[in-house]
Coordinates of C-alpha atoms in Angstrom, one line a residue:
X1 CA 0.0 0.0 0.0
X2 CA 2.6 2.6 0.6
X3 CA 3.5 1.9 -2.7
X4 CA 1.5 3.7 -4.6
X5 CA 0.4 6.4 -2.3
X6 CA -0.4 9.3 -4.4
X7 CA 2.6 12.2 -3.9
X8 CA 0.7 14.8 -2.6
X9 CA -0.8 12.3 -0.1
X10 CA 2.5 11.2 1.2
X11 CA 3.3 15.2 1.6
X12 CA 0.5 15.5 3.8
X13 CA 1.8 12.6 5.9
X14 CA 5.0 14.2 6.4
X15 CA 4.1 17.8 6.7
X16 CA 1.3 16.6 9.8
X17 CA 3.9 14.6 11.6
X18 CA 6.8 16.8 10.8
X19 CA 4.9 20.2 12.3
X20 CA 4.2 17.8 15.2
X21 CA 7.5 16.4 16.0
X22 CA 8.8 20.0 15.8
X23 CA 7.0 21.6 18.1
X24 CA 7.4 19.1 20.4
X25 CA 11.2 19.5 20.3
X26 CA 10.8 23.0 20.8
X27 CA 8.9 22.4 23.6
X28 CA 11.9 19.7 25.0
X29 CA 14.2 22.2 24.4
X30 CA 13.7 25.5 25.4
X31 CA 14.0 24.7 28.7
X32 CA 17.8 23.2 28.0
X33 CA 18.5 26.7 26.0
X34 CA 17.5 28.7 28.9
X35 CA 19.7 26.6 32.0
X36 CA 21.8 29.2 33.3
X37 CA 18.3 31.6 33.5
X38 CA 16.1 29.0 34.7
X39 CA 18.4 27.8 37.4
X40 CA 18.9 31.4 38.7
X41 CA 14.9 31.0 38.8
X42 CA 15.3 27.2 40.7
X43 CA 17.7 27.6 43.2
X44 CA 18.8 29.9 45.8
X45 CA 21.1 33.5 44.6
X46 CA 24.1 32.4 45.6
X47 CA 23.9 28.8 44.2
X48 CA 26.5 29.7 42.1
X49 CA 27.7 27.2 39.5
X50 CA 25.9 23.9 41.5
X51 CA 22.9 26.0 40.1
X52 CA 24.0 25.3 36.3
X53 CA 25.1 21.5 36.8
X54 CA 21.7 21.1 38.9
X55 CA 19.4 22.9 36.0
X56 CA 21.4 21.1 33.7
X57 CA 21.0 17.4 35.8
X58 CA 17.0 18.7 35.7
X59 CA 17.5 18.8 32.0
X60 CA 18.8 15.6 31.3
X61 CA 16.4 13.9 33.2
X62 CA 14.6 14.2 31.0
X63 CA 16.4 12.6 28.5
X64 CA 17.1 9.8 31.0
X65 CA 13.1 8.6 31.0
X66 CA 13.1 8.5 27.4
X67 CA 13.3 5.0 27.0
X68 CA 10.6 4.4 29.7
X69 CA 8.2 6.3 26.8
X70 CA 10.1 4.7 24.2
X71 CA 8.6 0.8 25.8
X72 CA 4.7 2.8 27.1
X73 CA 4.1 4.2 24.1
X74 CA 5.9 2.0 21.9
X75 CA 3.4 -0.7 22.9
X76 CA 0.8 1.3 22.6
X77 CA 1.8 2.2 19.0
X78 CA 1.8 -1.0 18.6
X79 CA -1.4 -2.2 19.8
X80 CA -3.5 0.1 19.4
X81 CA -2.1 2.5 16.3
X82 CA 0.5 5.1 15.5
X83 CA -1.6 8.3 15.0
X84 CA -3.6 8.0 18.1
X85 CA -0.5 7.5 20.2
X86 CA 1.5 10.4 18.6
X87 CA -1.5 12.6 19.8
X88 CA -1.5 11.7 23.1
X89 CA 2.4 12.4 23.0
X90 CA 2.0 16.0 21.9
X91 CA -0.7 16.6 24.6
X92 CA 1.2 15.3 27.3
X93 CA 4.2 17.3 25.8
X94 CA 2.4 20.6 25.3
X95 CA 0.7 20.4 28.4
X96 CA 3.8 20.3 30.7
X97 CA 5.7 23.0 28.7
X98 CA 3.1 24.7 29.7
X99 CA 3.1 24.7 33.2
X100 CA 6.9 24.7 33.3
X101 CA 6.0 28.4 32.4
X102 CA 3.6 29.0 35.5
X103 CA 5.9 27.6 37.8
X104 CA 7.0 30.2 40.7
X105 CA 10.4 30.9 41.8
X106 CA 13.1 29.5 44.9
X107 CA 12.0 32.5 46.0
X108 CA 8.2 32.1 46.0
X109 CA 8.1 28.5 47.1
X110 CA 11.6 27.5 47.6
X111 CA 13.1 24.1 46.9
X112 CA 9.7 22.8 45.6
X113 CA 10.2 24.9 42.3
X114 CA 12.8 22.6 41.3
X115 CA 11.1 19.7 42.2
X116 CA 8.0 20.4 40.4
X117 CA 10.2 21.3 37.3
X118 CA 11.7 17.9 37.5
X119 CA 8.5 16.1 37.6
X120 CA 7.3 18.5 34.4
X121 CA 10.8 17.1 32.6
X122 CA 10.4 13.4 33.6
X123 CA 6.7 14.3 31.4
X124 CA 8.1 16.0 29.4
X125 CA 10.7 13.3 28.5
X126 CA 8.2 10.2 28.9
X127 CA 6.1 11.8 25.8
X128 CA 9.6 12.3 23.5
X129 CA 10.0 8.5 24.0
X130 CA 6.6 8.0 22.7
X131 CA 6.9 10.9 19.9
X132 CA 9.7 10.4 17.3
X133 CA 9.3 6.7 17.3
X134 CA 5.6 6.9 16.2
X135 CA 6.3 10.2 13.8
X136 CA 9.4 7.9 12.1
X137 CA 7.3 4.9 11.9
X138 CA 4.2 6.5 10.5
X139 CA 6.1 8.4 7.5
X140 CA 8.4 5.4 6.4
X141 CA 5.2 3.2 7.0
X142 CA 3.8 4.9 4.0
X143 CA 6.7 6.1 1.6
X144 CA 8.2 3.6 -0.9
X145 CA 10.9 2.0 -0.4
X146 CA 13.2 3.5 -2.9
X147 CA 12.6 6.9 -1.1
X148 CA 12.1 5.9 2.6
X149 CA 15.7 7.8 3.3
X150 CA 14.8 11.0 1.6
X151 CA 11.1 11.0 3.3
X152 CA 11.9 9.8 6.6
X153 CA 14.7 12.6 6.8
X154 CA 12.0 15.3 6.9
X155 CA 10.8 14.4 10.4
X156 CA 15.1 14.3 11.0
X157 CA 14.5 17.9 10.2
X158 CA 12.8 18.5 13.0
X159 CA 15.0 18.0 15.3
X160 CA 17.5 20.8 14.9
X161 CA 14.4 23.3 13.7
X162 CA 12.6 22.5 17.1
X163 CA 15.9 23.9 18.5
X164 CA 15.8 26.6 15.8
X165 CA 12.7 27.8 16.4
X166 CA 13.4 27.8 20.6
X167 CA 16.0 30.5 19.9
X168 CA 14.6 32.2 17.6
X169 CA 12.0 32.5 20.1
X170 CA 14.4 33.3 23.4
X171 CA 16.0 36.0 21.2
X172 CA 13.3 37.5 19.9
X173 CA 11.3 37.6 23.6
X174 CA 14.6 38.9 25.4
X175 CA 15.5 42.1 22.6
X176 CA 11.7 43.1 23.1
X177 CA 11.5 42.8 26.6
X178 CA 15.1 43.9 27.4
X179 CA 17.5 41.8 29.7
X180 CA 15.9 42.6 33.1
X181 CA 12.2 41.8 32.2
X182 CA 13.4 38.6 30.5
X183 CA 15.5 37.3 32.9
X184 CA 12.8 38.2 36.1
X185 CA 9.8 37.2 34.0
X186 CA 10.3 36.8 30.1
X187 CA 11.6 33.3 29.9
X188 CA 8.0 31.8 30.6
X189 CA 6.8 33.7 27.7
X190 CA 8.6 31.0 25.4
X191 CA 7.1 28.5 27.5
X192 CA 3.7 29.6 27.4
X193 CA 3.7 30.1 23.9
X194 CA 4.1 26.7 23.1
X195 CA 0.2 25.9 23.9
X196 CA -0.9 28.0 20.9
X197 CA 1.8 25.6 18.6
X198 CA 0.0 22.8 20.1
X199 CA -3.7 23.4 19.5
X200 CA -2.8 23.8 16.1
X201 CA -0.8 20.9 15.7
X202 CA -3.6 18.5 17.6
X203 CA -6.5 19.8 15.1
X204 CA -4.0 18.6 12.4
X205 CA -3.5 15.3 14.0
X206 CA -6.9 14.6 14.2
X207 CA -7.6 14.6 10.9
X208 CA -4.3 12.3 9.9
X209 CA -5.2 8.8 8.9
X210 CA -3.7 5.4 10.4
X211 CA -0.7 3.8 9.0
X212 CA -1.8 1.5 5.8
X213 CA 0.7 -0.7 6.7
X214 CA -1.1 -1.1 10.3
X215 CA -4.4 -0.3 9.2
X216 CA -3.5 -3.8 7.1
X217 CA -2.0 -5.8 9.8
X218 CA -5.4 -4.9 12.2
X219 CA -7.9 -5.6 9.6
X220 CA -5.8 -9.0 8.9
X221 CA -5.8 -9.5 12.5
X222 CA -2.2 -9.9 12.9
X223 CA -1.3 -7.3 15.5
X224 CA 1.0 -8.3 18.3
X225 CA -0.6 -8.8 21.6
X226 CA 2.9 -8.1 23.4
X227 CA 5.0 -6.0 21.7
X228 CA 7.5 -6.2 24.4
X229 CA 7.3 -10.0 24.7
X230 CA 8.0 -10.1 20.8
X231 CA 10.1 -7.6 20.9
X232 CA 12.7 -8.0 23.6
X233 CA 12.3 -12.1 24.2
X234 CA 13.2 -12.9 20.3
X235 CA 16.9 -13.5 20.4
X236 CA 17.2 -12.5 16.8
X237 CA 14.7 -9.2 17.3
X238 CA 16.8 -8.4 20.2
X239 CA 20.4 -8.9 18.5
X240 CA 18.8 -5.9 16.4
X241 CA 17.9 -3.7 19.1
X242 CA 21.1 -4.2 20.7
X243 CA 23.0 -3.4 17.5
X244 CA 20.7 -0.9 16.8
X245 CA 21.4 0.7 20.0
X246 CA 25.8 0.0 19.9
X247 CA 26.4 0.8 16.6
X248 CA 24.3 3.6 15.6
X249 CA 22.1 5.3 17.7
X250 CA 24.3 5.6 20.9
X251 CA 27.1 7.6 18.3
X252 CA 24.2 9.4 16.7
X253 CA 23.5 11.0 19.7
X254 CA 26.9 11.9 20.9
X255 CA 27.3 14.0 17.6
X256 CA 24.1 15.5 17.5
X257 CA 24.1 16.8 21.2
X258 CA 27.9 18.1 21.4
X259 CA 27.1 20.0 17.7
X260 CA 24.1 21.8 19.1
X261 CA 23.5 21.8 22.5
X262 CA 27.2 21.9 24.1
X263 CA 28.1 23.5 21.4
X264 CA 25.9 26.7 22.6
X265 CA 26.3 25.8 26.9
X266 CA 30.2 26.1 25.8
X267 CA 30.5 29.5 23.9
X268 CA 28.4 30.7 26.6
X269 CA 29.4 29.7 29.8
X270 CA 32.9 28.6 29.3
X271 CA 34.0 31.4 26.4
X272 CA 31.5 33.8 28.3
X273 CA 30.2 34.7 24.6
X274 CA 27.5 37.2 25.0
X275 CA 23.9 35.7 25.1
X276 CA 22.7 37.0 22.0
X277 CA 26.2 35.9 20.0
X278 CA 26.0 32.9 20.8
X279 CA 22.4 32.1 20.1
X280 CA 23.2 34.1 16.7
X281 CA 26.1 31.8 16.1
X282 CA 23.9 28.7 16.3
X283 CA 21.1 29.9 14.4
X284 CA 23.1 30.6 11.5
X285 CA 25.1 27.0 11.7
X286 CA 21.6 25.9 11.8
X287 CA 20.1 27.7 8.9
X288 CA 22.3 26.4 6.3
X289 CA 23.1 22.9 7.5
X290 CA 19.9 22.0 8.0
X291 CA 18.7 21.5 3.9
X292 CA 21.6 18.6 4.4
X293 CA 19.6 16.1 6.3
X294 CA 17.5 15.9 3.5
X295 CA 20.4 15.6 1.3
X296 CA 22.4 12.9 2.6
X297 CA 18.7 11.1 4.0
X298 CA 18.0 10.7 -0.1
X299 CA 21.8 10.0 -0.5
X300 CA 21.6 7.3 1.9
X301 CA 18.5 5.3 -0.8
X302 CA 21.7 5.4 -3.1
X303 CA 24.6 4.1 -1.5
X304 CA 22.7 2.8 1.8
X305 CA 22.8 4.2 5.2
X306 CA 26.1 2.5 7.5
X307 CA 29.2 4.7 6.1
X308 CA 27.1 8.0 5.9
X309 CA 26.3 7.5 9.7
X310 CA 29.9 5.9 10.5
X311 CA 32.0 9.0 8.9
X312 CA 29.7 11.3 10.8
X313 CA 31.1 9.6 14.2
X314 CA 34.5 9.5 12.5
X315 CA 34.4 13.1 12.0
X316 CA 33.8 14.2 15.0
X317 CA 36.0 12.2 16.9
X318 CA 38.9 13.6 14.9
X319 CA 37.8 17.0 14.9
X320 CA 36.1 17.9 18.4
X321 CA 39.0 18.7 19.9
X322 CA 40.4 21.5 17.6
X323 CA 37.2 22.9 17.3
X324 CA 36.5 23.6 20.2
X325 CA 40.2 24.8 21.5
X326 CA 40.0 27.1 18.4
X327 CA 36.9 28.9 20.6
X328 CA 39.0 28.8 23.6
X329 CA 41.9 30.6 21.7
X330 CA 39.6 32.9 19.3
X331 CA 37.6 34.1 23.2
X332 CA 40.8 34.9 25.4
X333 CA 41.0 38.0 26.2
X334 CA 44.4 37.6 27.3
X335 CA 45.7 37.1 23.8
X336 CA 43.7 40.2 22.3
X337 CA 45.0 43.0 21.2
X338 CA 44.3 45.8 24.2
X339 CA 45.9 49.2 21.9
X340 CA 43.8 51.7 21.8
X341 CA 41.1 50.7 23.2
X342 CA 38.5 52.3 24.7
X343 CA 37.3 51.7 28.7
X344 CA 33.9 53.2 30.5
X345 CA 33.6 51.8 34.1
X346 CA 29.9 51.9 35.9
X347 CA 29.8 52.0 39.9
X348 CA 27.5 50.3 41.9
X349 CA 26.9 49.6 46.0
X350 CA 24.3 48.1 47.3
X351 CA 23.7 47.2 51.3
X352 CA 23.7 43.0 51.6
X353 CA 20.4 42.1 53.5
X354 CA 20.1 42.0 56.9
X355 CA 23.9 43.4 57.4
X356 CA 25.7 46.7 57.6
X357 CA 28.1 45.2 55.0
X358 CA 27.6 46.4 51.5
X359 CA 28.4 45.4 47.8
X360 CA 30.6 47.4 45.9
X361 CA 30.3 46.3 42.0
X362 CA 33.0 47.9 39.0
X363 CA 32.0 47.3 35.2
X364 CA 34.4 48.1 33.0
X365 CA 32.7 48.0 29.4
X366 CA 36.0 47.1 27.0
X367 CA 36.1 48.2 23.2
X368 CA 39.0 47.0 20.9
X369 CA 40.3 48.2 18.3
X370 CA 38.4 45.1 16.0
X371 CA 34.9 45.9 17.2
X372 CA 35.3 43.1 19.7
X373 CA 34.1 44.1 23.4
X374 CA 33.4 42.6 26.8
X375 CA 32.6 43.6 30.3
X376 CA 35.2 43.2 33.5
X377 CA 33.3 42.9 36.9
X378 CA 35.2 43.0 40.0
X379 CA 33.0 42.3 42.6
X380 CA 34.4 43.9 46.5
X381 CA 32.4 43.2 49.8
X382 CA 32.8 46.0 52.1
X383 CA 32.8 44.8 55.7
X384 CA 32.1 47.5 58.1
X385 CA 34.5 45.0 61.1
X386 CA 37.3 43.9 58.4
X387 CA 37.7 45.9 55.3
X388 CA 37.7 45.3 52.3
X389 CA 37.2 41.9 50.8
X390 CA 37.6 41.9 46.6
X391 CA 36.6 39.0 44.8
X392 CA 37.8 37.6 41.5
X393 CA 37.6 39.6 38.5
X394 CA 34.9 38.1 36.0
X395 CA 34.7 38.6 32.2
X396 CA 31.5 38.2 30.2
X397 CA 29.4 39.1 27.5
X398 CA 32.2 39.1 25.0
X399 CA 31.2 40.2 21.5
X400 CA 32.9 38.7 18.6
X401 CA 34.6 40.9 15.9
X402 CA 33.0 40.8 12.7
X403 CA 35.5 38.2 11.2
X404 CA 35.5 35.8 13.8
X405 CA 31.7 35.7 14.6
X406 CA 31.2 34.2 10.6
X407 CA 34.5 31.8 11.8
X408 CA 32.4 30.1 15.0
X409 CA 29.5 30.5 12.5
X410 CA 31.9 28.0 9.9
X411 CA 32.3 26.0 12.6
X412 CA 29.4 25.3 14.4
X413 CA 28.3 24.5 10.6
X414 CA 30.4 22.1 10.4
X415 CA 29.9 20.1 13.6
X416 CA 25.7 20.2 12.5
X417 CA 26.7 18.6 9.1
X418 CA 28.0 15.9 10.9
X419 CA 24.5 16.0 13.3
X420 CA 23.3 15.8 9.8
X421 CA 25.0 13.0 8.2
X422 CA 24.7 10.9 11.5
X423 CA 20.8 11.6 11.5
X424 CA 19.6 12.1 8.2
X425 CA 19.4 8.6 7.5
X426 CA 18.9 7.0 10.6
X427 CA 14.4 6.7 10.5
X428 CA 15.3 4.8 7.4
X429 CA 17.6 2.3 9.2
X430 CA 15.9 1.8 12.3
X431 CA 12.2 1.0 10.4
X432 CA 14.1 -1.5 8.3
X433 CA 15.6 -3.3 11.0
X434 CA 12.0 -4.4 12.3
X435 CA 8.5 -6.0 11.4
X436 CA 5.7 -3.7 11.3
X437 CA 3.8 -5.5 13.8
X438 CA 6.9 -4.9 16.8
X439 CA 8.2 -2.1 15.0
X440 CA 7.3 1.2 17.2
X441 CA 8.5 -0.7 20.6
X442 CA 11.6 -2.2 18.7
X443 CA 13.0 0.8 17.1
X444 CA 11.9 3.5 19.4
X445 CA 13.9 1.7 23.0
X446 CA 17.3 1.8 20.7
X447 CA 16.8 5.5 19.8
X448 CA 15.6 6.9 23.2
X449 CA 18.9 5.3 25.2
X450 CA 21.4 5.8 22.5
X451 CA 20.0 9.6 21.3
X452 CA 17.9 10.5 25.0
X453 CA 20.6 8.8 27.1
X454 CA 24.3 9.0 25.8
X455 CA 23.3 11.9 23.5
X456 CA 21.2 13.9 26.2
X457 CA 23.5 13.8 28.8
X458 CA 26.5 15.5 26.8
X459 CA 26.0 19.1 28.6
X460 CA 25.5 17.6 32.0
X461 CA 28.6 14.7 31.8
X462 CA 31.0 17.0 29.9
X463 CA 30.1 20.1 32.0
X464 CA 29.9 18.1 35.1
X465 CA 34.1 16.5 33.8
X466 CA 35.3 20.3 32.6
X467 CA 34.4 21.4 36.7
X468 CA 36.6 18.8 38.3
X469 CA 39.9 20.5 39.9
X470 CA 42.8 19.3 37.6
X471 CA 40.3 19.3 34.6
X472 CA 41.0 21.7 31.2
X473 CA 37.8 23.1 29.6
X474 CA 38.4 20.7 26.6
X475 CA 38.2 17.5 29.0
X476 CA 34.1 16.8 29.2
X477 CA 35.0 16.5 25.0
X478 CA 36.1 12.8 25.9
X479 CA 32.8 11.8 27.1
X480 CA 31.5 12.6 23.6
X481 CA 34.6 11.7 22.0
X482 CA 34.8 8.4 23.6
X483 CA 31.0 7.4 23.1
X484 CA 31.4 7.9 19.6
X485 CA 34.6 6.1 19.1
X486 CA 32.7 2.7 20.9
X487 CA 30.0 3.4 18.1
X488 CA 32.4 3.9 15.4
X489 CA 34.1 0.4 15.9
X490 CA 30.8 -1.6 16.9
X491 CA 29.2 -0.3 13.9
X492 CA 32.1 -0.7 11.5
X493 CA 32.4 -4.4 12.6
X494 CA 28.7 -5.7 12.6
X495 CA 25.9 -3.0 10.7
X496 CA 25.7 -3.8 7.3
X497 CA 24.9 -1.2 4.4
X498 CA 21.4 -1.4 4.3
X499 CA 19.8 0.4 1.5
X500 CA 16.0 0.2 0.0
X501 CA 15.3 -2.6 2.6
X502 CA 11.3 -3.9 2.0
X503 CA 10.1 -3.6 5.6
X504 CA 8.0 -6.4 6.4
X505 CA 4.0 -6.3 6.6

């Protein structure tokens, strides 16, 4: 049946899923590209940096629970459909964005912000595990199998644009409300938004027809009755999950979150880039790598799907490294050029709480010569029984000259083309590695721990490595590095080259 499905018809299919899948990524990740604001929101002022790896531990729990939704809703998909599944994903995902936005402050209700938050994610990440594998399923279920790489890597699209579209949104909110009224109150706007996306997206769900290749197996009476039993307690079924999981998806995810989302939580909070820049940065690497998931999705009906995958873990294991020590060396302000530039310092004291002590603040806006700038904060308590006390001098908000903006911009590129050519074809593999009537459960439990586990806890490991003493900024890279290397090897040994597989009925 999916065959001949008329073209326009098998647009519609991936245009309703796609716009689905999408928001629901947006909604997953907003909350990851607002961490160091939402943890000022979580946890107490002078949290410091436990208040990053905390937000940041908040975020990948989500991730972590993924393969619990994967094996729920995976069974459900299974049993009882694809499209009415994916629906109930995207209400459960909506919903909690949501009310991630309503959620008071520490300050309001104190440690139970955090903990409601949590619960939100662990939602949150319980409907992704149900999403993508249903979305996946339900396009490949109906393109031909001559095409199922170039269709399938539309909903791979979505991905990335979800995170597109979340700053596009942050930025946006923040320049119209101004810093102060988007870090006090502003972030939930993103949040809140995201119910309007949904409504949308559910009254376009509702109209979407089942799967013909399910719609066949239920009218033939041949769905499973345990998709986990058949899916997990075949030997042969579970071989492919396993390699599934070893050899593709665990590298997959690796490369897509160090690309994108460490890519960002490193500019920013380890080469302090101003919050704009680096948002800027990553919507312009994003912008023009994206068309390439279609490209190497179709490339992959050609010459199959293992080396495209395999040379995007390659890649990155080779390249990381530089990459990212060239945004270490292009960000020091040690090695720029000082001459002539220009210096305007803004005085601030304020009286600490409950104390005769007060807080004397110095910013010293820097201009160069290049158009770079930053800002120098020295911070000094003033105690009114033993002086002065000065604290470390910080620099932040660093703005890149012209020239080496579109540099980072080249490079964050190129680490998404390699998120790309690891995840363009990868729907394509995964549906051809399993029956239709196990195939949601089967596929989605691989792609939730390999992308949802290894991948989504990138920013929290490597962050979480890069803070112990004796650590360099450049030393959470092996947790990425190393992940994908383990992929690269498993993969290269045992995937084969699959290529215009006929997925069973």
């Amino acid at each position: 049946m999916s065959e001949t499905l008329p073209k326009n018809n098998i647009f519609k299919v991936i245009g309703a899923s796609s716009l689905g899948t999408l928001i629901e990524w947006y909604d997953f990740y907003i909350f990851g590209s607002l961490a160091v604001i939402i943890g000022h929101q979580l946890f107490p002022e002078d949290a410091g940096a436990s208040a990053l790896i905390n937000t940041l531990a908040i975020f990948a729990a989500g991730f972590i629970v993924r393969p619990f939704g994967a094996l729920v809703f995976g069974r459900l998909g299974d049993l009882i459909g694809r499209k009415y599944t994916f629906l109930l994903t995207l209400v459960l995902m909506g919903g909690s964005t949501f009310l991630i936005g309503l959620i008071p402050s520490y300050q309001s209700i104190g440690y139970a912000a955090p903990i409601l938050v949590l619960i939100l994610r662990l939602i949150q990440g319980l409907a992704l595990g149900g999403e993508y594998g249903g979305a996946a399923t339900y396009v490949a279920e109906h393109a031909p199998k001559n095409k199922r790489g170039f269709f399938t890597s539309w909903i791979q699209t979505t991905a990335t644009l979800g995170l597109f579209l979340s700053l596009g949104v942050i930025v946006i909110t923040k320049n119209v409300l101004g810093v102060d009224a988007f870090a006090d109150w502003g972030w939930r706007i993103p949040f809140l938004l995201s119910i309007l996306l949904v409504v949308v997206s559910i009254y376009i769900r509702m109209k979407m027809h089942e799967s013909p290749m399910f719609s066949k197996l239920k009218a033939e009476g041949n769905v499973s009755k345990n998709p986990l039993k058949e899916s997990f307690n075949n030997k042969a079924n579970f071989k492919m999950v396993l390699l599934a999981l070893f050899g593709a998806t665990m590298g997959q995810g690796v490369i897509w979150y160090t690309g994108q989302f460490y890519a960002q939580s490193f500019l920013e909070n380890t080469c302090k880039l101003d919050f704009n820049d680096s948002r800027y940065i990553l919507l312009w690497g994003i912008a023009f790598a994206t068309p390439f998931f279609v490209i190497f999705g179709a490339w992959s009906d050609r010459i199959g799907r293992k080396w495209i995958m395999l040379s995007g873990m390659l890649l990155g294991i080779i390249f990381y490294r530089p990459i990212y020590q060239i945004f270490l060396d292009d960000t020091d302000t040690a090695k720029m050029n000082l001459t002539e530039a220009k210096y305007g310092t803004v005085h601030k004291r304020e009286q600490i709480d409950g104390t005769q002590d007060s807080l004397y603040t110095a910013i010293t806006h820097v201009v160069l010569k290049s158009g770079a700038s930053f800002n120098k904060v020295q911070m000094d308590t003033i105690s009114v029984k033993s002086g002065i006390h000065p604290a470390k001098e910080i620099i932040k908000d660093k703005i890149l000259p012209t020239p080496i903006f579109w540099k980072f911009v080249g490079l964050i590129f190129f680490q998404i083309l390699l998120v790309t050519m690891v995840y363009g074809p990868i729907a394509a593999f995964l549906v051809e590695l399993f029956p239709t009537k196990i195939r949601y459960t089967s596929m989605s439990l691989p792609y939730h721990i390999g992308n949802g586990v290894f991948g989504g806890l990138v920013p929290f490991v490597a962050t979480l490595i890069a803070s112990f003493s004796g650590s360099t900024p450049l030393s959470g890279l092996w947790y990425p590095i190393g992940i994908a290397t383990l992929s690269f090897i498993i993969g290269t040994i045992y995937l084969s080259n699959k290529r215009d597989e006929t997925i069973n009925d």
